Protein backbone atom coordinates (compact mmCIF):
# COMPACT_ATOMS: atom_id res chain seq x y z
CA UNK A 1 0.00 0.00 0.00
CA UNK A 2 1.41 3.44 0.79
CA UNK A 3 3.56 1.40 3.12
CA UNK A 4 4.33 -1.81 1.26
CA UNK A 5 5.93 -4.92 2.73
CA UNK A 6 6.93 -3.42 6.07
CA UNK A 7 9.20 -5.79 8.00
CA UNK A 8 8.71 -6.40 11.71
CA UNK A 9 12.07 -7.97 12.71
CA UNK A 10 10.45 -10.90 14.50
CA UNK A 11 10.62 -14.46 13.25
CA UNK A 12 7.42 -15.58 14.90
CA UNK A 13 4.62 -14.11 16.99
CA UNK A 14 4.87 -14.99 20.67
CA UNK A 15 1.93 -15.93 22.85
CA UNK A 16 0.97 -13.97 25.98
CA UNK A 17 2.44 -16.72 28.19
CA UNK A 18 5.87 -16.36 26.61
CA UNK A 19 6.04 -12.60 27.20
CA UNK A 20 7.81 -10.63 29.92
CA UNK A 21 5.38 -8.81 32.26
CA UNK A 22 5.89 -5.43 30.52
CA UNK A 23 5.25 -6.80 27.08
CA UNK A 24 2.33 -8.85 28.26
CA UNK A 25 0.67 -5.80 29.83
CA UNK A 26 1.28 -3.92 26.57
CA UNK A 27 -0.23 -6.68 24.44
CA UNK A 28 -3.26 -6.95 26.71
CA UNK A 29 -3.90 -3.22 26.32
CA UNK A 30 -3.63 -3.55 22.53
CA UNK A 31 -5.98 -6.57 22.60
CA UNK A 32 -8.47 -4.54 24.64
CA UNK A 33 -8.47 -1.88 21.93
CA UNK A 34 -6.66 0.76 24.00
CA UNK A 35 -4.44 3.31 22.29
CA UNK A 36 -0.69 3.33 22.91
CA UNK A 37 0.70 6.85 23.37
CA UNK A 38 4.21 8.20 22.66
CA UNK A 39 5.88 8.16 26.08
CA UNK A 40 4.48 4.79 27.14
CA UNK A 41 6.47 1.58 27.23
CA UNK A 42 6.33 -0.39 23.99
CA UNK A 43 8.31 -3.32 22.59
CA UNK A 44 11.29 -2.28 20.53
CA UNK A 45 9.97 -4.16 17.51
CA UNK A 46 6.65 -2.31 17.71
CA UNK A 47 8.45 1.04 17.74
CA UNK A 48 10.77 0.13 14.87
CA UNK A 49 8.01 -1.31 12.73
CA UNK A 50 5.88 1.77 13.24
CA UNK A 51 8.76 4.09 12.35
CA UNK A 52 9.26 2.14 9.13
CA UNK A 53 5.59 2.01 8.29
CA UNK A 54 4.73 5.63 9.14
CA UNK A 55 7.82 7.14 7.52
CA UNK A 56 7.27 5.09 4.38
CA UNK A 57 3.69 6.29 4.34
CA UNK A 58 4.86 9.91 4.80
CA UNK A 59 7.44 9.62 2.01
CA UNK A 60 4.70 8.27 -0.28
CA UNK A 61 2.51 11.32 0.36
CA UNK A 62 5.42 13.64 -0.42
CA UNK A 63 6.72 11.85 -3.52
CA UNK A 64 3.11 11.32 -4.57
CA UNK A 65 2.85 15.05 -5.25
CA UNK A 66 5.31 14.79 -8.13
CA UNK A 67 3.36 12.81 -10.76
CA UNK A 68 0.37 15.13 -10.26
CA UNK A 69 2.44 18.29 -9.96
CA UNK A 70 3.47 17.52 -13.52
CA UNK A 71 0.00 18.63 -14.70
CA UNK A 72 -0.74 21.66 -12.53
CA UNK A 73 0.52 24.10 -15.14
CA UNK A 74 -1.23 22.20 -17.95
CA UNK A 75 -4.66 21.51 -16.47
CA UNK A 76 -7.40 22.01 -19.09
CA UNK A 77 -9.29 24.75 -17.22
CA UNK A 78 -8.60 27.22 -14.44
CA UNK A 79 -11.07 25.38 -12.21
CA UNK A 80 -9.37 22.02 -12.75
CA UNK A 81 -6.05 23.66 -12.05
CA UNK A 82 -7.28 25.11 -8.74
CA UNK A 83 -8.75 21.73 -7.76
CA UNK A 84 -5.56 19.84 -8.60
CA UNK A 85 -3.47 22.38 -6.74
CA UNK A 86 -5.66 21.98 -3.65
CA UNK A 87 -5.38 18.20 -3.90
CA UNK A 88 -1.60 18.26 -4.18
CA UNK A 89 -1.39 20.71 -1.26
CA UNK A 90 -3.46 18.27 0.80
CA UNK A 91 -0.91 15.55 0.06
CA UNK A 92 1.85 17.79 1.43
CA UNK A 93 -0.22 18.12 4.59
CA UNK A 94 -0.67 14.35 4.78
CA UNK A 95 3.06 13.89 4.61
CA UNK A 96 3.47 16.43 7.37
CA UNK A 97 0.92 14.82 9.73
CA UNK A 98 2.64 11.48 9.24
CA UNK A 99 6.18 12.77 9.73
CA UNK A 100 4.99 14.32 13.02
CA UNK A 101 3.45 11.00 14.07
CA UNK A 102 6.72 9.19 13.32
CA UNK A 103 8.70 11.82 15.24
CA UNK A 104 6.81 10.94 18.42
CA UNK A 105 8.61 7.58 18.23
CA UNK A 106 12.03 9.17 18.52
CA UNK A 107 13.23 9.63 14.94
CA UNK A 108 13.91 13.18 13.73
CA UNK A 109 12.50 14.81 10.61
CA UNK A 110 16.01 15.32 9.23
CA UNK A 111 16.80 11.63 9.69
CA UNK A 112 13.70 10.66 7.75
CA UNK A 113 14.51 13.09 4.93
CA UNK A 114 18.01 11.69 4.88
CA UNK A 115 16.66 8.15 4.52
CA UNK A 116 14.37 9.21 1.68
CA UNK A 117 17.00 11.20 -0.20
CA UNK A 118 19.68 8.55 0.14
CA UNK A 119 17.31 5.91 -1.23
CA UNK A 120 17.45 3.93 2.01
CA UNK A 121 13.76 4.45 2.74
CA UNK A 122 11.07 3.28 0.37
CA UNK A 123 7.89 4.92 -0.82
CA UNK A 124 4.93 3.38 -2.64
CA UNK A 125 5.73 1.74 -5.98
CA UNK A 126 2.80 3.51 -7.64
CA UNK A 127 4.52 6.89 -7.80
CA UNK A 128 7.24 5.61 -10.09
CA UNK A 129 4.92 5.54 -13.09
CA UNK A 130 4.67 8.50 -15.48
CA UNK A 131 1.65 10.79 -15.96
CA UNK A 132 1.46 11.03 -19.75
CA UNK A 133 -1.93 12.67 -20.34
CA UNK A 134 -4.55 14.66 -18.42
CA UNK A 135 -6.59 11.45 -18.08
CA UNK A 136 -3.79 10.07 -15.89
CA UNK A 137 -4.58 12.77 -13.33
CA UNK A 138 -8.21 11.63 -13.20
CA UNK A 139 -7.10 8.00 -13.01
CA UNK A 140 -4.76 8.73 -10.09
CA UNK A 141 -7.50 10.38 -8.05
CA UNK A 142 -9.98 7.64 -8.83
CA UNK A 143 -7.71 4.57 -8.56
CA UNK A 144 -4.65 5.53 -6.52
CA UNK A 145 -6.44 7.63 -3.93
CA UNK A 146 -9.24 5.04 -4.05
CA UNK A 147 -6.78 2.29 -3.17
CA UNK A 148 -5.22 4.49 -0.49
CA UNK A 149 -8.65 5.00 1.11
CA UNK A 150 -9.16 1.21 1.27
CA UNK A 151 -5.99 0.95 3.30
CA UNK A 152 -6.28 4.11 5.37
CA UNK A 153 -9.83 3.74 6.64
CA UNK A 154 -9.02 0.69 8.82
CA UNK A 155 -5.75 2.36 9.94
CA UNK A 156 -7.87 4.93 11.78
CA UNK A 157 -8.31 2.15 14.35
CA UNK A 158 -4.57 1.49 14.60
CA UNK A 159 -3.24 0.89 18.13
CA UNK A 160 -0.75 3.77 18.02
CA UNK A 161 -2.57 6.98 18.98
CA UNK A 162 -0.65 9.56 16.90
CA UNK A 163 -0.82 7.38 13.74
CA UNK A 164 -4.54 6.69 14.20
CA UNK A 165 -5.27 10.40 14.71
CA UNK A 166 -3.25 11.38 11.63
CA UNK A 167 -5.31 8.84 9.67
CA UNK A 168 -8.57 10.38 10.83
CA UNK A 169 -7.49 13.76 9.44
CA UNK A 170 -6.21 12.21 6.21
CA UNK A 171 -9.32 10.14 5.56
CA UNK A 172 -11.50 13.25 5.81
CA UNK A 173 -9.59 14.73 2.89
CA UNK A 174 -9.14 11.65 0.70
CA UNK A 175 -12.74 11.46 -0.38
CA UNK A 176 -12.33 14.83 -2.14
CA UNK A 177 -9.27 13.41 -3.90
CA UNK A 178 -11.06 10.39 -5.25
CA UNK A 179 -14.16 12.28 -6.32
CA UNK A 180 -12.30 15.01 -8.16
CA UNK A 181 -10.48 12.32 -10.15
CA UNK A 182 -13.63 10.42 -11.02
CA UNK A 183 -15.37 13.68 -11.91
CA UNK A 184 -12.58 14.63 -14.33
CA UNK A 185 -12.92 11.23 -16.04
CA UNK A 186 -16.72 11.45 -16.20
CA UNK A 187 -16.31 14.69 -18.12
CA UNK A 188 -13.76 13.21 -20.49
CA UNK A 189 -15.70 10.05 -21.38
CA UNK A 190 -18.59 12.26 -22.47
CA UNK A 191 -16.27 14.11 -24.83
CA UNK A 192 -15.05 13.22 -28.30
CA UNK A 193 -13.88 9.62 -29.05
CA UNK A 194 -10.22 10.67 -28.73
CA UNK A 195 -10.87 11.87 -25.17
CA UNK A 196 -12.65 8.67 -24.22
CA UNK A 197 -9.78 6.67 -25.71
CA UNK A 198 -7.40 8.68 -23.57
CA UNK A 199 -9.31 7.63 -20.44
CA UNK A 200 -9.27 3.97 -21.52
CA UNK A 201 -5.53 4.23 -22.11
CA UNK A 202 -5.03 5.70 -18.64
CA UNK A 203 -7.02 2.85 -17.07
CA UNK A 204 -4.98 0.33 -19.05
CA UNK A 205 -1.76 1.72 -17.65
CA UNK A 206 -2.89 2.39 -14.04
CA UNK A 207 -5.04 -0.65 -13.32
CA UNK A 208 -2.30 -3.17 -12.56
CA UNK A 209 0.02 -0.78 -10.71
CA UNK A 210 -3.00 0.17 -8.56
CA UNK A 211 -3.60 -3.49 -7.64
CA UNK A 212 0.10 -3.81 -6.81
CA UNK A 213 -0.24 -0.99 -4.29
CA UNK A 214 -1.67 -3.51 -1.82
CA UNK A 215 1.52 -5.55 -2.00
CA UNK A 216 1.92 -9.29 -2.70
CA UNK A 217 -0.22 -11.81 -0.88
CA UNK A 218 0.84 -11.79 2.77
CA UNK A 219 -1.43 -14.38 4.34
CA UNK A 220 1.59 -16.53 5.14
CA UNK A 221 3.88 -13.68 6.18
CA UNK A 222 5.11 -13.56 9.77
CA UNK A 223 5.49 -9.76 9.47
CA UNK A 224 1.86 -9.42 8.60
CA UNK A 225 0.73 -11.69 11.45
CA UNK A 226 2.85 -9.73 13.92
CA UNK A 227 1.58 -6.38 12.61
CA UNK A 228 -1.97 -7.62 12.98
CA UNK A 229 -1.32 -8.78 16.55
CA UNK A 230 -0.02 -5.26 17.27
CA UNK A 231 -3.03 -3.77 15.47
CA UNK A 232 -0.94 -1.66 13.16
CA UNK A 233 -2.43 -3.59 10.27
CA UNK A 234 -6.04 -4.71 10.22
CA UNK A 235 -6.57 -6.57 6.94
CA UNK A 236 -4.50 -8.81 4.73
CA UNK A 237 -3.27 -7.42 1.40
CA UNK A 238 -5.49 -9.83 -0.55
CA UNK A 239 -8.55 -8.84 1.45
CA UNK A 240 -8.05 -5.15 0.67
CA UNK A 241 -7.26 -5.84 -3.00
CA UNK A 242 -10.49 -7.84 -3.33
CA UNK A 243 -12.50 -5.01 -1.78
CA UNK A 244 -10.86 -2.53 -4.12
CA UNK A 245 -11.65 -4.59 -7.23
CA UNK A 246 -15.24 -5.17 -6.11
CA UNK A 247 -15.74 -1.46 -5.57
CA UNK A 248 -13.95 -0.22 -8.67
CA UNK A 249 -15.15 -2.50 -11.47
CA UNK A 250 -18.75 -1.18 -11.42
CA UNK A 251 -17.34 2.36 -11.49
CA UNK A 252 -15.30 1.50 -14.59
CA UNK A 253 -18.47 0.10 -16.15
CA UNK A 254 -20.30 3.32 -15.34
CA UNK A 255 -17.62 5.20 -17.26
CA UNK A 256 -18.04 2.78 -20.16
CA UNK A 257 -14.48 1.50 -19.81
CA UNK A 258 -13.00 -1.98 -20.08
CA UNK A 259 -10.86 -3.20 -17.20
CA UNK A 260 -7.69 -4.61 -18.80
CA UNK A 261 -7.95 -8.05 -17.24
CA UNK A 262 -9.16 -11.01 -19.35
CA UNK A 263 -9.63 -13.07 -16.17
CA UNK A 264 -11.99 -10.58 -14.55
CA UNK A 265 -15.31 -12.30 -13.88
CA UNK A 266 -18.11 -11.93 -11.34
CA UNK A 267 -18.20 -14.86 -8.96
CA UNK A 268 -21.74 -15.23 -7.68
CA UNK A 269 -20.75 -17.73 -5.03
CA UNK A 270 -18.20 -15.54 -3.27
CA UNK A 271 -20.11 -12.35 -4.02
CA UNK A 272 -17.04 -10.74 -5.53
CA UNK A 273 -14.94 -10.67 -8.66
CA UNK A 274 -12.34 -13.20 -9.68
CA UNK A 275 -9.40 -11.44 -11.24
CA UNK A 276 -5.92 -12.03 -12.63
CA UNK A 277 -2.59 -11.88 -10.86
CA UNK A 278 -0.56 -8.66 -11.14
CA UNK A 279 2.94 -8.99 -12.59
CA UNK A 280 4.89 -9.29 -9.35
CA UNK A 281 8.20 -9.32 -11.15
CA UNK A 282 7.43 -5.82 -12.35
CA UNK A 283 6.45 -4.85 -8.81
CA UNK A 284 9.72 -6.07 -7.28
CA UNK A 285 11.62 -4.34 -10.03
CA UNK A 286 9.95 -1.01 -9.31
CA UNK A 287 10.49 -1.45 -5.56
CA UNK A 288 14.16 -2.17 -6.23
CA UNK A 289 14.49 1.20 -7.95
CA UNK A 290 14.13 0.20 -11.59
CA UNK A 291 10.65 1.54 -12.36
CA UNK A 292 10.09 3.99 -15.22
CA UNK A 293 10.43 7.10 -13.01
CA UNK A 294 12.32 6.13 -9.83
CA UNK A 295 15.40 8.19 -10.62
CA UNK A 296 13.38 11.16 -11.84
CA UNK A 297 11.22 11.22 -8.69
CA UNK A 298 14.11 11.01 -6.30
CA UNK A 299 16.08 13.67 -8.15
CA UNK A 300 13.11 16.03 -8.23
CA UNK A 301 12.60 15.54 -4.51
CA UNK A 302 16.29 16.12 -3.71
CA UNK A 303 16.43 19.16 -5.95
CA UNK A 304 13.37 20.69 -4.25
CA UNK A 305 15.06 20.18 -0.89
CA UNK A 306 18.39 21.61 -2.02
CA UNK A 307 16.85 24.54 -3.88
CA UNK A 308 14.90 25.48 -0.76
CA UNK A 309 17.98 25.49 1.49
CA UNK A 310 18.75 29.23 1.08
CA UNK A 311 15.17 30.07 2.04
CA UNK A 312 15.12 27.80 5.09
CA UNK A 313 18.47 29.24 6.15
CA UNK A 314 17.11 32.78 5.71
CA UNK A 315 14.14 32.03 7.94
CA UNK A 316 16.40 30.47 10.56
CA UNK A 317 18.75 33.48 10.51
CA UNK A 318 15.78 35.84 10.87
CA UNK A 319 14.40 33.84 13.79
CA UNK A 320 17.77 33.85 15.54
CA UNK A 321 18.24 37.59 15.01
CA UNK A 322 14.78 38.42 16.35
CA UNK A 323 15.30 36.15 19.35
CA UNK A 324 18.65 37.83 20.10
CA UNK A 325 17.03 41.28 19.87
CA UNK A 326 14.26 40.42 22.26
CA UNK A 327 16.78 39.01 24.77
CA UNK A 328 18.85 42.22 24.49
CA UNK A 329 15.75 44.36 25.06
CA UNK A 330 14.79 42.56 28.29
CA UNK B 1 23.70 25.89 8.24
CA UNK B 2 20.30 24.15 7.83
CA UNK B 3 19.66 23.02 11.38
CA UNK B 4 16.30 21.42 12.10
CA UNK B 5 13.57 23.87 13.11
CA UNK B 6 11.94 23.43 16.52
CA UNK B 7 8.67 21.53 16.86
CA UNK B 8 5.48 23.46 17.71
CA UNK B 9 2.17 22.11 18.99
CA UNK B 10 -0.87 23.61 17.27
CA UNK B 11 -4.19 24.41 18.96
CA UNK B 12 -7.26 25.60 17.04
CA UNK B 13 -10.52 27.11 18.23
CA UNK B 14 -13.33 25.95 15.96
CA UNK B 15 -16.29 27.95 14.69
CA UNK B 16 -18.60 27.34 17.59
CA UNK B 17 -16.90 29.04 20.50
CA UNK B 18 -15.40 25.89 21.99
CA UNK B 19 -11.96 25.66 23.64
CA UNK B 20 -8.82 25.63 21.58
CA UNK B 21 -8.09 21.99 20.77
CA UNK B 22 -4.80 20.29 20.03
CA UNK B 23 -4.79 19.34 16.35
CA UNK B 24 -1.20 18.35 15.65
CA UNK B 25 2.30 19.72 15.38
CA UNK B 26 4.72 21.19 12.87
CA UNK B 27 8.25 22.51 12.50
CA UNK B 28 8.87 26.24 12.08
CA UNK B 29 11.79 28.61 12.73
CA UNK B 30 9.76 30.96 14.96
CA UNK B 31 6.28 31.54 16.37
CA UNK B 32 5.14 33.78 13.53
CA UNK B 33 6.02 31.17 10.89
CA UNK B 34 4.48 28.47 13.05
CA UNK B 35 1.14 30.35 12.98
CA UNK B 36 1.44 30.86 9.21
CA UNK B 37 2.21 27.20 8.62
CA UNK B 38 -0.57 26.11 10.97
CA UNK B 39 -2.98 28.27 8.97
CA UNK B 40 -1.85 26.58 5.75
CA UNK B 41 -1.94 23.02 7.06
CA UNK B 42 -4.62 22.83 9.72
CA UNK B 43 -7.29 25.36 8.64
CA UNK B 44 -7.64 24.60 4.93
CA UNK B 45 -11.38 23.99 5.22
CA UNK B 46 -12.63 26.59 7.67
CA UNK B 47 -11.67 24.51 10.68
CA UNK B 48 -10.89 27.44 12.90
CA UNK B 49 -11.21 31.05 13.97
CA UNK B 50 -8.12 31.22 16.20
CA UNK B 51 -4.73 29.50 16.33
CA UNK B 52 -2.36 28.99 19.26
CA UNK B 53 1.13 27.61 18.81
CA UNK B 54 3.48 26.62 21.60
CA UNK B 55 6.95 25.14 21.44
CA UNK B 56 6.72 21.43 22.21
CA UNK B 57 9.76 21.72 24.45
CA UNK B 58 7.83 24.18 26.68
CA UNK B 59 5.14 21.64 27.51
CA UNK B 60 5.33 19.74 30.78
CA UNK B 61 3.40 16.49 30.68
CA UNK B 62 2.37 14.07 33.40
CA UNK B 63 4.33 10.83 33.32
CA UNK B 64 2.42 7.88 31.85
CA UNK B 65 3.88 5.61 34.54
CA UNK B 66 2.23 7.76 37.23
CA UNK B 67 -1.20 7.41 35.67
CA UNK B 68 -2.34 5.26 38.59
CA UNK B 69 -1.33 7.43 41.59
CA UNK B 70 -2.16 10.65 39.71
CA UNK B 71 -5.74 9.88 38.78
CA UNK B 72 -6.71 7.22 41.29
CA UNK B 73 -7.80 9.69 44.04
CA UNK B 74 -10.81 10.81 41.99
CA UNK B 75 -11.91 7.26 41.18
CA UNK B 76 -13.40 6.69 44.62
CA UNK B 77 -15.27 10.00 44.76
CA UNK B 78 -18.42 9.01 42.96
CA UNK B 79 -20.39 11.67 44.90
CA UNK B 80 -18.78 14.27 42.64
CA UNK B 81 -21.23 13.24 39.93
CA UNK B 82 -24.82 14.53 39.99
CA UNK B 83 -26.11 11.03 39.23
CA UNK B 84 -24.91 9.93 42.70
CA UNK B 85 -28.01 11.59 44.20
CA UNK B 86 -31.50 10.17 43.74
CA UNK B 87 -34.02 12.97 43.50
CA UNK B 88 -37.66 11.82 43.70
CA UNK B 89 -39.72 12.26 40.53
CA UNK B 90 -42.21 14.51 42.36
CA UNK B 91 -39.50 17.12 42.79
CA UNK B 92 -39.35 17.61 39.04
CA UNK B 93 -36.38 18.56 36.95
CA UNK B 94 -33.20 19.38 38.89
FE1 LIG C 1 -2.79 11.52 0.91
FE1 LIG D 1 -2.47 9.94 -1.34
FE1 LIG E 1 -4.95 11.70 -1.56
PDB file of C-alpha atoms and ligand atoms in Angstrom, chain A residues 2 57 60-62 64-65 68 87 90-91 94 127 140 144-146 148-149 152 170 174 177 213, ligand 2:
ATOM      1  CA  UNK A   2       1.412   3.444   0.794  1.00  0.00           C
ATOM      2  CA  UNK A  57       3.687   6.287   4.337  1.00  0.00           C
ATOM      3  CA  UNK A  60       4.701   8.273  -0.282  1.00  0.00           C
ATOM      4  CA  UNK A  61       2.507  11.317   0.365  1.00  0.00           C
ATOM      5  CA  UNK A  62       5.419  13.643  -0.421  1.00  0.00           C
ATOM      6  CA  UNK A  64       3.109  11.320  -4.574  1.00  0.00           C
ATOM      7  CA  UNK A  65       2.846  15.048  -5.248  1.00  0.00           C
ATOM      8  CA  UNK A  68       0.368  15.132 -10.265  1.00  0.00           C
ATOM      9  CA  UNK A  87      -5.382  18.199  -3.896  1.00  0.00           C
ATOM     10  CA  UNK A  90      -3.465  18.268   0.800  1.00  0.00           C
ATOM     11  CA  UNK A  91      -0.905  15.551   0.065  1.00  0.00           C
ATOM     12  CA  UNK A  94      -0.671  14.346   4.776  1.00  0.00           C
ATOM     13  CA  UNK A 127       4.524   6.891  -7.798  1.00  0.00           C
ATOM     14  CA  UNK A 140      -4.762   8.727 -10.095  1.00  0.00           C
ATOM     15  CA  UNK A 144      -4.647   5.530  -6.520  1.00  0.00           C
ATOM     16  CA  UNK A 145      -6.437   7.626  -3.926  1.00  0.00           C
ATOM     17  CA  UNK A 146      -9.240   5.043  -4.048  1.00  0.00           C
ATOM     18  CA  UNK A 148      -5.222   4.493  -0.493  1.00  0.00           C
ATOM     19  CA  UNK A 149      -8.646   4.997   1.113  1.00  0.00           C
ATOM     20  CA  UNK A 152      -6.278   4.108   5.369  1.00  0.00           C
ATOM     21  CA  UNK A 170      -6.209  12.210   6.211  1.00  0.00           C
ATOM     22  CA  UNK A 174      -9.142  11.650   0.696  1.00  0.00           C
ATOM     23  CA  UNK A 177      -9.268  13.413  -3.904  1.00  0.00           C
ATOM     24  CA  UNK A 213      -0.244  -0.993  -4.286  1.00  0.00           C
TER      25      UNK A 213
HETATM   26 FE1  LIG C   2      -2.474   9.945  -1.345  1.00  0.00          FE
END
